[in-house]
Coordinates of N, CA and C and ligand atoms in Angstrom, one line a residue:
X1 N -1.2 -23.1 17.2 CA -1.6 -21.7 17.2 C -1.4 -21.0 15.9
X2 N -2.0 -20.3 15.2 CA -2.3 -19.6 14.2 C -1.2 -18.7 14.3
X3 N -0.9 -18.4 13.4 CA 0.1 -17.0 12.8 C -0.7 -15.8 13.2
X4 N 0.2 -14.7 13.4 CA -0.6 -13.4 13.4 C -0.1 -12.5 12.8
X5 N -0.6 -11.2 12.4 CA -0.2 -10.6 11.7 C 0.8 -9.9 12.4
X6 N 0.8 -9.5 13.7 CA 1.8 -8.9 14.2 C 2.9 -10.1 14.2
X7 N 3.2 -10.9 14.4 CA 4.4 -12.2 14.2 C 4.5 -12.3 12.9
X8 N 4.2 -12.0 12.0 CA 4.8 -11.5 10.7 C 5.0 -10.4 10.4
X9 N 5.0 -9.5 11.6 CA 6.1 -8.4 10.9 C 7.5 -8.4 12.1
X10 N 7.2 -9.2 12.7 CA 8.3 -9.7 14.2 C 9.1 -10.5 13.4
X11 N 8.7 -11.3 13.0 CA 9.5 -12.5 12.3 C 10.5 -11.9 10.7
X12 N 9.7 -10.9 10.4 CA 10.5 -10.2 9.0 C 10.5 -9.0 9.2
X13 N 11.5 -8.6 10.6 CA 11.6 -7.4 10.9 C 12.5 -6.2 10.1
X14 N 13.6 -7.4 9.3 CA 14.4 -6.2 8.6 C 13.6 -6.1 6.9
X15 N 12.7 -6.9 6.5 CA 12.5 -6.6 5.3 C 11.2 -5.6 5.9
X16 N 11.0 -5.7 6.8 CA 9.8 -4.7 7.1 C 10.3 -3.1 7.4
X17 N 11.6 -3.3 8.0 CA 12.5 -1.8 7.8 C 12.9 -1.7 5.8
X18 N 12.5 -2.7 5.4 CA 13.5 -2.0 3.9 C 12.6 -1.5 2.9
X19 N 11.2 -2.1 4.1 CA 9.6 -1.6 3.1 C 9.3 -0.5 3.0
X20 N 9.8 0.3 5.0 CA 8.7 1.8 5.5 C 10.0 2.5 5.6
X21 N 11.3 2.2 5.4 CA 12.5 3.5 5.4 C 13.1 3.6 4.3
X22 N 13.1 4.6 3.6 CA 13.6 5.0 2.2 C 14.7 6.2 2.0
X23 N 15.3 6.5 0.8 CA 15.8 7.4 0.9 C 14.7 8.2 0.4
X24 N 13.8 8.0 -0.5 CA 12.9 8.7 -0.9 C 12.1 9.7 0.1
X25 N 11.7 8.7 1.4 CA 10.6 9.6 2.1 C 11.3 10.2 3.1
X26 N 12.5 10.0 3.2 CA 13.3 10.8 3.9 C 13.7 12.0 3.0
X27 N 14.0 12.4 1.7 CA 13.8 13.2 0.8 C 12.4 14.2 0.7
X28 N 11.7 13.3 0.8 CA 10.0 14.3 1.2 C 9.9 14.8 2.9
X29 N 10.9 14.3 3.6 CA 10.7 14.7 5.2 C 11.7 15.9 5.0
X30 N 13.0 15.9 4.2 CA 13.3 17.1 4.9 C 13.3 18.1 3.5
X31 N 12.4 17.8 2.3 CA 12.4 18.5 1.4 C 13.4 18.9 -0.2
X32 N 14.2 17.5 0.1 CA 15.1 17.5 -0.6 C 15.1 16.2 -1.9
X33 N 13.6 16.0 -2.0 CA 13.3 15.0 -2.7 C 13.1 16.0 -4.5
X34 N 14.1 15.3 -5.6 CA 13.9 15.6 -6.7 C 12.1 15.9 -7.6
X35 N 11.7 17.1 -7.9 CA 10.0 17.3 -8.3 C 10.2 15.9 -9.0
X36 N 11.1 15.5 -10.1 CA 11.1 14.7 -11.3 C 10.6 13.0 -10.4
X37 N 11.4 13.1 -8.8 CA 11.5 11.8 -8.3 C 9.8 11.5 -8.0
X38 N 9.5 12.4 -7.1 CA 8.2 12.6 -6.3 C 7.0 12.6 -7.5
X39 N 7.3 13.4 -8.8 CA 6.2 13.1 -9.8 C 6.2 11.2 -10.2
X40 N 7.4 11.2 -10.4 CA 7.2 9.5 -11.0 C 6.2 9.2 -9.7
X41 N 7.1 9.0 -8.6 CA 5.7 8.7 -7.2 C 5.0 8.5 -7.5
X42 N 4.6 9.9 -7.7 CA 2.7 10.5 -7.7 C 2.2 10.1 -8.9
X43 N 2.6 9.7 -9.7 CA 1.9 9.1 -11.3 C 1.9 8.2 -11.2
X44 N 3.2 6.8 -10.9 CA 2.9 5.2 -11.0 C 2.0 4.7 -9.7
X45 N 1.9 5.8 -8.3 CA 0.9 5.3 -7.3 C -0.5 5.1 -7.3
X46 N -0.7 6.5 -8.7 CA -1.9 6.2 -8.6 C -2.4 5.1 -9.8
X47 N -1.6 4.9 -10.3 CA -1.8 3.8 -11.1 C -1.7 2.6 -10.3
X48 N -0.8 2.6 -9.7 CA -1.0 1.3 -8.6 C -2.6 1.4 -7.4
X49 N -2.7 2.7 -7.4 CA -4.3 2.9 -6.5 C -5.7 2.3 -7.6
X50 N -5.4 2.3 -8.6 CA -6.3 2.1 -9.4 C -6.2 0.5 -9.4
X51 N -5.3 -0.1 -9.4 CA -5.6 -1.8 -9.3 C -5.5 -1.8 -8.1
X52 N -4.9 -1.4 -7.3 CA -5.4 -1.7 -5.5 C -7.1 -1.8 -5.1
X53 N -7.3 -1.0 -6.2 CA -9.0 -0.7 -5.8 C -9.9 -1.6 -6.7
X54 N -9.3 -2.2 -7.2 CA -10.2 -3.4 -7.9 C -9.6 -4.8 -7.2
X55 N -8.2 -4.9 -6.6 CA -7.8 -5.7 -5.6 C -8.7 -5.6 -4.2
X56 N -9.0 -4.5 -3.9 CA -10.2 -4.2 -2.7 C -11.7 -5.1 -2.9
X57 N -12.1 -4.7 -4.1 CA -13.4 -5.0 -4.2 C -13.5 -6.5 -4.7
X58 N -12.0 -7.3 -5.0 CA -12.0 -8.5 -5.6 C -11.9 -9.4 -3.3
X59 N -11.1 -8.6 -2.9 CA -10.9 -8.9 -1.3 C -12.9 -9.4 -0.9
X60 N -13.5 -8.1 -1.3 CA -14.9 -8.4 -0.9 C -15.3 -9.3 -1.1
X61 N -15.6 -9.6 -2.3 CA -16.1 -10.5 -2.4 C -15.8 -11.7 -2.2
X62 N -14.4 -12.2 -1.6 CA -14.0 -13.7 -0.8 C -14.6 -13.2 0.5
X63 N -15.0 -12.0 1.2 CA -15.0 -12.2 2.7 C -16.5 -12.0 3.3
X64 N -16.2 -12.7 4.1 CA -17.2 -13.2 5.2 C -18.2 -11.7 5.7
X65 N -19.9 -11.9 5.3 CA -20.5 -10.4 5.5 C -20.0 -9.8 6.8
X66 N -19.8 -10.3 7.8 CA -18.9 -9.4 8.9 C -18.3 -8.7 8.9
X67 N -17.2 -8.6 7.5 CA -16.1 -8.1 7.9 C -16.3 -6.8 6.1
X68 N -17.8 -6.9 5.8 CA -18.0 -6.0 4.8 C -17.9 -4.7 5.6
X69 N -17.9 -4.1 6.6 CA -17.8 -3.0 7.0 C -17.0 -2.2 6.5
X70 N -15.7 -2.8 7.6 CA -14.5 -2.2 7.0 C -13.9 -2.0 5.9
X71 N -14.4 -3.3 4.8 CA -14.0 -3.4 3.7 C -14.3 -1.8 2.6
X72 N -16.1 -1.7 2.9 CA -17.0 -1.0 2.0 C -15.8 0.4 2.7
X73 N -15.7 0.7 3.6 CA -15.3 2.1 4.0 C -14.4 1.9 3.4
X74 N -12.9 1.1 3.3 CA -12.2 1.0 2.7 C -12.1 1.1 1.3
X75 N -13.2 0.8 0.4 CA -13.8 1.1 -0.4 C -13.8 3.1 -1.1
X76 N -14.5 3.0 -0.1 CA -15.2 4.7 -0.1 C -13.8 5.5 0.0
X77 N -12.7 5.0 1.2 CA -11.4 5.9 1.3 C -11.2 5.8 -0.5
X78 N -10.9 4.7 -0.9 CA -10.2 4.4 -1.9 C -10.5 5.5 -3.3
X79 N -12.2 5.6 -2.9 CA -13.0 6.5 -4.0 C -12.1 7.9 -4.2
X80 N -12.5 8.1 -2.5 CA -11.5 9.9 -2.2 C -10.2 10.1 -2.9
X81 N -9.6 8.6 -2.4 CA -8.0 8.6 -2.4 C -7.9 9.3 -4.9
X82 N -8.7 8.3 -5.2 CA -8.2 8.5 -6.5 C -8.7 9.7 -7.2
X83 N -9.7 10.4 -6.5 CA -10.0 11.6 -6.9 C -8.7 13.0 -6.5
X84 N -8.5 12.2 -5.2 CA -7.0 13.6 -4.6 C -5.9 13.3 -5.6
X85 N -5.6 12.2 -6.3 CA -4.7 11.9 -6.8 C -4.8 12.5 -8.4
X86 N -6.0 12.8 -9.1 CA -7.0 13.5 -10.3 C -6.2 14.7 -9.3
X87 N -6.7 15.5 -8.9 CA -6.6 16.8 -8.2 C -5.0 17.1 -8.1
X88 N -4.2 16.5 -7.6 CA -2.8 16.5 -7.5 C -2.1 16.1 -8.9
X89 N -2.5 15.8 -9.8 CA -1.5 15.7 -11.2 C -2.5 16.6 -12.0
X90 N -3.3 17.3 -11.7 CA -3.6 18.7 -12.6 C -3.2 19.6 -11.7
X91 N -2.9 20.3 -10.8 CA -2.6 20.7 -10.0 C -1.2 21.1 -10.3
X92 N -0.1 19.4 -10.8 CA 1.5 19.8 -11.0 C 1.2 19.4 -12.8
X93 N 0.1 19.4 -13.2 CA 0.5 19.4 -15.1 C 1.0 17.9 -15.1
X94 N 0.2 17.2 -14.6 CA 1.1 15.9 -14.7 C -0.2 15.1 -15.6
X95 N 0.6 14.1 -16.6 CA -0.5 13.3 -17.2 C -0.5 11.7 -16.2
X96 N -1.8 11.2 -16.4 CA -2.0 10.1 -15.7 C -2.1 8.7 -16.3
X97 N -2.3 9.0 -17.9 CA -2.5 8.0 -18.8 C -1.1 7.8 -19.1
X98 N -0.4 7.2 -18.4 CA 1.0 6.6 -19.3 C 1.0 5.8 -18.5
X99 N 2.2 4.8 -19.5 CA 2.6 3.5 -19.0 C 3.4 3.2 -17.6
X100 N 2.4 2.0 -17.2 CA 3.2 1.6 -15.6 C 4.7 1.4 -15.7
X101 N 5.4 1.6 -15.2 CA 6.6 1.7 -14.7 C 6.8 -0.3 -14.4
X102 N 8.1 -0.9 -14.8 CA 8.1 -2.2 -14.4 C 7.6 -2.2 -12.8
X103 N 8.2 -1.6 -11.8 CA 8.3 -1.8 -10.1 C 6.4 -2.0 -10.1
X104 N 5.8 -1.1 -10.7 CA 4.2 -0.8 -10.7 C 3.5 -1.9 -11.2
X105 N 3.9 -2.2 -12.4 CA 3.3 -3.2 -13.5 C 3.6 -4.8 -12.5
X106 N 4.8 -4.8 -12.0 CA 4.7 -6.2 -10.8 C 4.0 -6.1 -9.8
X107 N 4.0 -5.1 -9.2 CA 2.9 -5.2 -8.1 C 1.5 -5.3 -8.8
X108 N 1.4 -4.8 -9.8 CA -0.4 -4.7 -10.1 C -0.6 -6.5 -10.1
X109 N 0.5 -7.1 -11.0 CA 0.2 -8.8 -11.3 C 0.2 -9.7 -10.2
X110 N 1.1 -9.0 -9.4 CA 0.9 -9.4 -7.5 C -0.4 -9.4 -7.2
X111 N -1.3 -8.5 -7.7 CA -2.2 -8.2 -6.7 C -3.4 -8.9 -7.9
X112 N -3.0 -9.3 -9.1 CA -4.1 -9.9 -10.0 C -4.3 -11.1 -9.6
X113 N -3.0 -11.9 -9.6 CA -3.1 -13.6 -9.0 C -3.0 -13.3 -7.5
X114 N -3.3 -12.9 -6.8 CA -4.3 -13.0 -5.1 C -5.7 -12.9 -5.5
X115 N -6.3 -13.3 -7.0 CA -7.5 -13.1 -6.2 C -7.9 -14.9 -6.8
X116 N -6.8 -15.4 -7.0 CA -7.0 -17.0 -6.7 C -6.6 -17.7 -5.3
X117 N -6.6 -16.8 -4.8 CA -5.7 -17.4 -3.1 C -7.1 -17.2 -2.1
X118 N -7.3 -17.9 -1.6 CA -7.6 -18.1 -0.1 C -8.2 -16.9 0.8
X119 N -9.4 -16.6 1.3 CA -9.3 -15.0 2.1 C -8.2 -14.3 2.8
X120 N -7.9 -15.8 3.7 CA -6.9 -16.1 4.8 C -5.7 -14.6 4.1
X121 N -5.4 -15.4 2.7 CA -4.5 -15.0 2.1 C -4.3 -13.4 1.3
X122 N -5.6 -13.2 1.2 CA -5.9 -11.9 0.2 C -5.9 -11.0 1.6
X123 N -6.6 -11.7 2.7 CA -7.3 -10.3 4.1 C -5.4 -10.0 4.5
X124 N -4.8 -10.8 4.6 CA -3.2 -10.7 5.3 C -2.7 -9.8 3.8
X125 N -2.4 -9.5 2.8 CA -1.9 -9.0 2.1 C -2.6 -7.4 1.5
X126 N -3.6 -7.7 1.9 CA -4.5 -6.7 1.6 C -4.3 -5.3 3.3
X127 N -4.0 -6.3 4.6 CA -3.7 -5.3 5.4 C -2.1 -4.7 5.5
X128 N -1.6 -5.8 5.4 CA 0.2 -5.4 4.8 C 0.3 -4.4 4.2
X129 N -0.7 -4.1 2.7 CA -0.3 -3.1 2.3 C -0.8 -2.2 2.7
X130 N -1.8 -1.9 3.1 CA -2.2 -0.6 3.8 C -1.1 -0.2 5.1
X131 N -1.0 -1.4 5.8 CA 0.2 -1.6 7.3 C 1.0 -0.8 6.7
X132 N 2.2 -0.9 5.6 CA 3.4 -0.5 5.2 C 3.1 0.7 4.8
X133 N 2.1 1.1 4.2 CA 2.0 2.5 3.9 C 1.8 3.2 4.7
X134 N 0.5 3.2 6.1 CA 0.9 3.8 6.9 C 2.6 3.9 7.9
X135 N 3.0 3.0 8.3 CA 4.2 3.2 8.7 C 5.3 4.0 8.5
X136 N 5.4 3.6 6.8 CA 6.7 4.2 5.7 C 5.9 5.7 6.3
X137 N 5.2 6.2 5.9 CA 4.4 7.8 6.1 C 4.7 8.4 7.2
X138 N 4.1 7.3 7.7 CA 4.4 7.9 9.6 C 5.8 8.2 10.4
X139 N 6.6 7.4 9.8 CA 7.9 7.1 10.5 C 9.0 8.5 9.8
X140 N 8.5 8.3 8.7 CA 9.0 10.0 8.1 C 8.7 11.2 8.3
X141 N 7.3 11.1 8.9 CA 6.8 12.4 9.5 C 7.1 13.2 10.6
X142 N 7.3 14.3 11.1 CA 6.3 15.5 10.1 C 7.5 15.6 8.5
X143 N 6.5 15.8 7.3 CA 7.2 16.3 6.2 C 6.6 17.8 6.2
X144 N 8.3 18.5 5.6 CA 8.2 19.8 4.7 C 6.8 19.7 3.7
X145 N 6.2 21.1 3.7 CA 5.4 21.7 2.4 C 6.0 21.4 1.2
X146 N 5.4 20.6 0.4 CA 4.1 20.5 0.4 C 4.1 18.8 0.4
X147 N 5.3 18.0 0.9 CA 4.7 16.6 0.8 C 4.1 15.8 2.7
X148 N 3.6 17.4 3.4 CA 3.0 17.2 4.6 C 1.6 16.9 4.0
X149 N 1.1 17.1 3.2 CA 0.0 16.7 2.7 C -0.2 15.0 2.7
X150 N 0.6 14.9 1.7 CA 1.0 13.1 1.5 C 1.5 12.4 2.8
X151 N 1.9 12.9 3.7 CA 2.2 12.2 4.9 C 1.2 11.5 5.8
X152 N 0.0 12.6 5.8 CA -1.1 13.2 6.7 C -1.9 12.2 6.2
X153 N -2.3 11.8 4.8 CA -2.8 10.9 4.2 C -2.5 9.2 4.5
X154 N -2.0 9.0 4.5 CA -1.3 7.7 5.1 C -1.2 7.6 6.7
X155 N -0.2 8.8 7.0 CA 0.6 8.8 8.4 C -0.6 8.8 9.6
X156 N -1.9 9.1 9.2 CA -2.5 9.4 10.2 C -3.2 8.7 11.2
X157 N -3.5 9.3 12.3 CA -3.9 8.0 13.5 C -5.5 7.2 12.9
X158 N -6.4 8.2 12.0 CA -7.0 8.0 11.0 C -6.9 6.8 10.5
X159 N -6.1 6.6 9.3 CA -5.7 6.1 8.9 C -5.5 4.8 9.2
X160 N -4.6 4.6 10.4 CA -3.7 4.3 11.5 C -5.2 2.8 11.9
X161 N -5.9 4.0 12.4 CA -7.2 3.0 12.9 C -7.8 2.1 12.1
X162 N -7.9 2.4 10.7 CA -8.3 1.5 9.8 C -7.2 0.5 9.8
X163 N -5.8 0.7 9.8 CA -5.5 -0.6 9.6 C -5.5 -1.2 10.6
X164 N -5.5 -1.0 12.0 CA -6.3 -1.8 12.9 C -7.1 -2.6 12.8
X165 N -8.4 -2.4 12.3 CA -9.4 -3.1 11.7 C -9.0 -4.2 10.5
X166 N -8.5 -3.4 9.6 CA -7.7 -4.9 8.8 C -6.9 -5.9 9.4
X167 N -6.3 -5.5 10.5 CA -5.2 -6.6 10.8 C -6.0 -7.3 12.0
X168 N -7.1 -6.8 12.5 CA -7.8 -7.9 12.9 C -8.8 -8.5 12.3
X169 N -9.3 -8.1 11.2 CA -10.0 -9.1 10.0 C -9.3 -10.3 9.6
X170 N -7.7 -9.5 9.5 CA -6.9 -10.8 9.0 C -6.2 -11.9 9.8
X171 N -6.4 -11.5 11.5 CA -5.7 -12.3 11.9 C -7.2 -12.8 12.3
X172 N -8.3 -12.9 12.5 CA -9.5 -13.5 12.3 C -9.5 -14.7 11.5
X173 N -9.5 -14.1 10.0 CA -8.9 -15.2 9.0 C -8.3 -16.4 9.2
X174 N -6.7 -15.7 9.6 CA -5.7 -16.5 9.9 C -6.2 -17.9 11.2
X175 N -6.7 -17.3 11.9 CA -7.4 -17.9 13.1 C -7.7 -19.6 13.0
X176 N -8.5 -19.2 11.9 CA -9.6 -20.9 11.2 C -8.8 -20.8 9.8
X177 N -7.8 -20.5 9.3 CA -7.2 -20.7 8.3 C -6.4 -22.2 8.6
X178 N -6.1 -22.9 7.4 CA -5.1 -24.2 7.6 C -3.3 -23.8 7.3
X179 N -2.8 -24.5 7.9 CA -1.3 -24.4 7.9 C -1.0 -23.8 6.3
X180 N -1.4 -24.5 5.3 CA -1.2 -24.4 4.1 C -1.5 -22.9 3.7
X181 N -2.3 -22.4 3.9 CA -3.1 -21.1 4.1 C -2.2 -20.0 4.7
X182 N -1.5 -20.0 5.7 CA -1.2 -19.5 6.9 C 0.7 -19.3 5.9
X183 N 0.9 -20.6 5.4 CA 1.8 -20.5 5.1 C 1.8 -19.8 3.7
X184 N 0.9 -19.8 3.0 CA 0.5 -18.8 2.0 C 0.7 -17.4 2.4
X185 N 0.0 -17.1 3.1 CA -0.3 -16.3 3.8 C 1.1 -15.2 4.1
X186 N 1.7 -16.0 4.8 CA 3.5 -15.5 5.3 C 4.3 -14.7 3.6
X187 N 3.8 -15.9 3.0 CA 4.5 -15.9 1.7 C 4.1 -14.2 0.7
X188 N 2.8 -14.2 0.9 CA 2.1 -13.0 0.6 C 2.6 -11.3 1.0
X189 N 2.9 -11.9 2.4 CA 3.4 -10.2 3.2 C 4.9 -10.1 2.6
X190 N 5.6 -11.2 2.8 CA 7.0 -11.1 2.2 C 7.1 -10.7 0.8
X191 N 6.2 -10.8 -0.2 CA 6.2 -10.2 -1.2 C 5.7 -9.0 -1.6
X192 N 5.1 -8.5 -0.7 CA 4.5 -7.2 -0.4 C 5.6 -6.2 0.0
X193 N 6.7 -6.7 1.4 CA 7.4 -6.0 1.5 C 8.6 -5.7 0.7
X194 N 8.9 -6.8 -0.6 CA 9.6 -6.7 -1.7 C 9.5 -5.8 -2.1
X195 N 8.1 -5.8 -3.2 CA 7.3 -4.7 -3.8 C 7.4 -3.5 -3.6
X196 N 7.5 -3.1 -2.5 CA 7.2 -1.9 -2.0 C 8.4 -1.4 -1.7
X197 N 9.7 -2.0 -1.4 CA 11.0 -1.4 -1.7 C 11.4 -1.2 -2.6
X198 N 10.9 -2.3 -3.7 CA 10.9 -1.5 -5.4 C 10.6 -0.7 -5.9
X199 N 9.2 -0.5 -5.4 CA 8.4 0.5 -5.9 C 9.0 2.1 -5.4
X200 N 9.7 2.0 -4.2 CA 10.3 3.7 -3.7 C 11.3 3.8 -4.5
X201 N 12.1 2.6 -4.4 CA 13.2 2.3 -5.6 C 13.1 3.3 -7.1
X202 N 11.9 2.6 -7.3 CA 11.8 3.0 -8.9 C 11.4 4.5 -9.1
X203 N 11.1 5.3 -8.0 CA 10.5 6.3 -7.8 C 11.8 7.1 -7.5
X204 N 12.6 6.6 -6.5 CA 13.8 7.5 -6.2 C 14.7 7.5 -7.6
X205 N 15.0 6.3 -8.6 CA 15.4 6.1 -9.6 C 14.8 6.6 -10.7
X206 N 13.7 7.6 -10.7 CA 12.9 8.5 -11.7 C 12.5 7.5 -12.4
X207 N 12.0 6.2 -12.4 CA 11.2 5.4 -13.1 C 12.2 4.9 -14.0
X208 N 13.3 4.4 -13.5 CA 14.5 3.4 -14.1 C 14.1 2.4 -14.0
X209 N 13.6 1.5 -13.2 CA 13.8 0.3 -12.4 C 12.6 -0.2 -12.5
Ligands
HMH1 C1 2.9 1.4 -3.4 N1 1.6 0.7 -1.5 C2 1.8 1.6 -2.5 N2 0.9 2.6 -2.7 C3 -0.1 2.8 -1.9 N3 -0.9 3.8 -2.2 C4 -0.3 1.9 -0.8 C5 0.5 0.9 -0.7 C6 -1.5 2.1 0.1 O1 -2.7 2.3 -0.5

């Protein structure tokens, strides 16, 4: 029997708590999160949204025309997503052109070498990270004005449903994927949920780390 994506977040249930619970988003839930902390956020995310979205369109092109649907919408969110994020750092005077942050700059290289990996492998890491973003969002929600905005974006059943659709693209994948694959595969989400404790890390750390 094939892996699934839900048995890899069963099976790495506490690194999957150290991905979606922060002190950070617990700082944006009850409003006690540092502007300084929350801007680093909002500046190295969208720099991370900017190679996520060329990680998206590198995903397309391994996968099977079936599953171009959800992809291309995914896509399209992604278009929105980097324009709100344009809108939200003119909005707080924030500049966008500066350098990634180390926590940022490893995930982007994460996500450059997946696009030598396997679908199996890119569709499972490609839903993980949308999975953890919704969750981390959700699970902190409702937040205080004004990071109920950013919640609502992630946290939402919206949202929510798209990664539905990923995680059954990916455990599709997984399906007719080979052990080797599968085990790739495992290997991918666990590094994802690294990442992403780094990355709140580096954010609650004002861009230390
Ligand atoms: C760090 N992980 C990070 N940022 C995001 N915006 C997402 C996942 C979801 O797109």
């Amino acid at each position: 029997m094939a892996v699934t994506c839900d048995q890899l977040i069963a099976r790495h249930a506490m690194a999957w708590e150290e991905a979606i619970q922060h002190p950070f988003l617990e700082g944006c839930r009850t409003g006690t999160i540092a502007h300084g902390q929350f801007e680093t956020w909002l500046v190295q995310d969208y720099l991370f949204v900017v190679e996520f979205t060329r990680f998206a369109a590198r995903v397309l092109t391994a996968a099977p025309v079936a599953h171009f649907d959800v992809l291309l919408n995914g896509l399209t969110t992604l278009r929105d997503e980097l324009s709100w994020f344009r809108t939200q750092a003119i909005a707080r005077s924030l500049r966008l052109d500066v350098p990634r942050q180390e926590s940022c700059a490893q995930y982007c290289r994460f996500m450059e070498r997946l696009a030598q990996a396997p679908y199996p492998v890119q569709a499972t890491a490609f839903w993980g990270i949308e999975a953890v973003y919704n969750h981390a969002w959700r699970c902190a929600s409702p937040m205080v004005a004004p990071y109920d905005e950013f919640a609502r974006r992630w946290g939402s059943a919206e949202f929510g449903a798209y990664v539905e659709h990923l995680r059954r693209q990916a455990d599709e994948a997984l399906g007719t994927a080979t052990s080797l694959e599968q085990a790739q595969a495992e290997a991918a989400f666990l590094e994802v949920l690294a990442l992403e404790a780094h990355f709140w890390q580096m954010a609650f750390s004002r861009g230390n780390s």
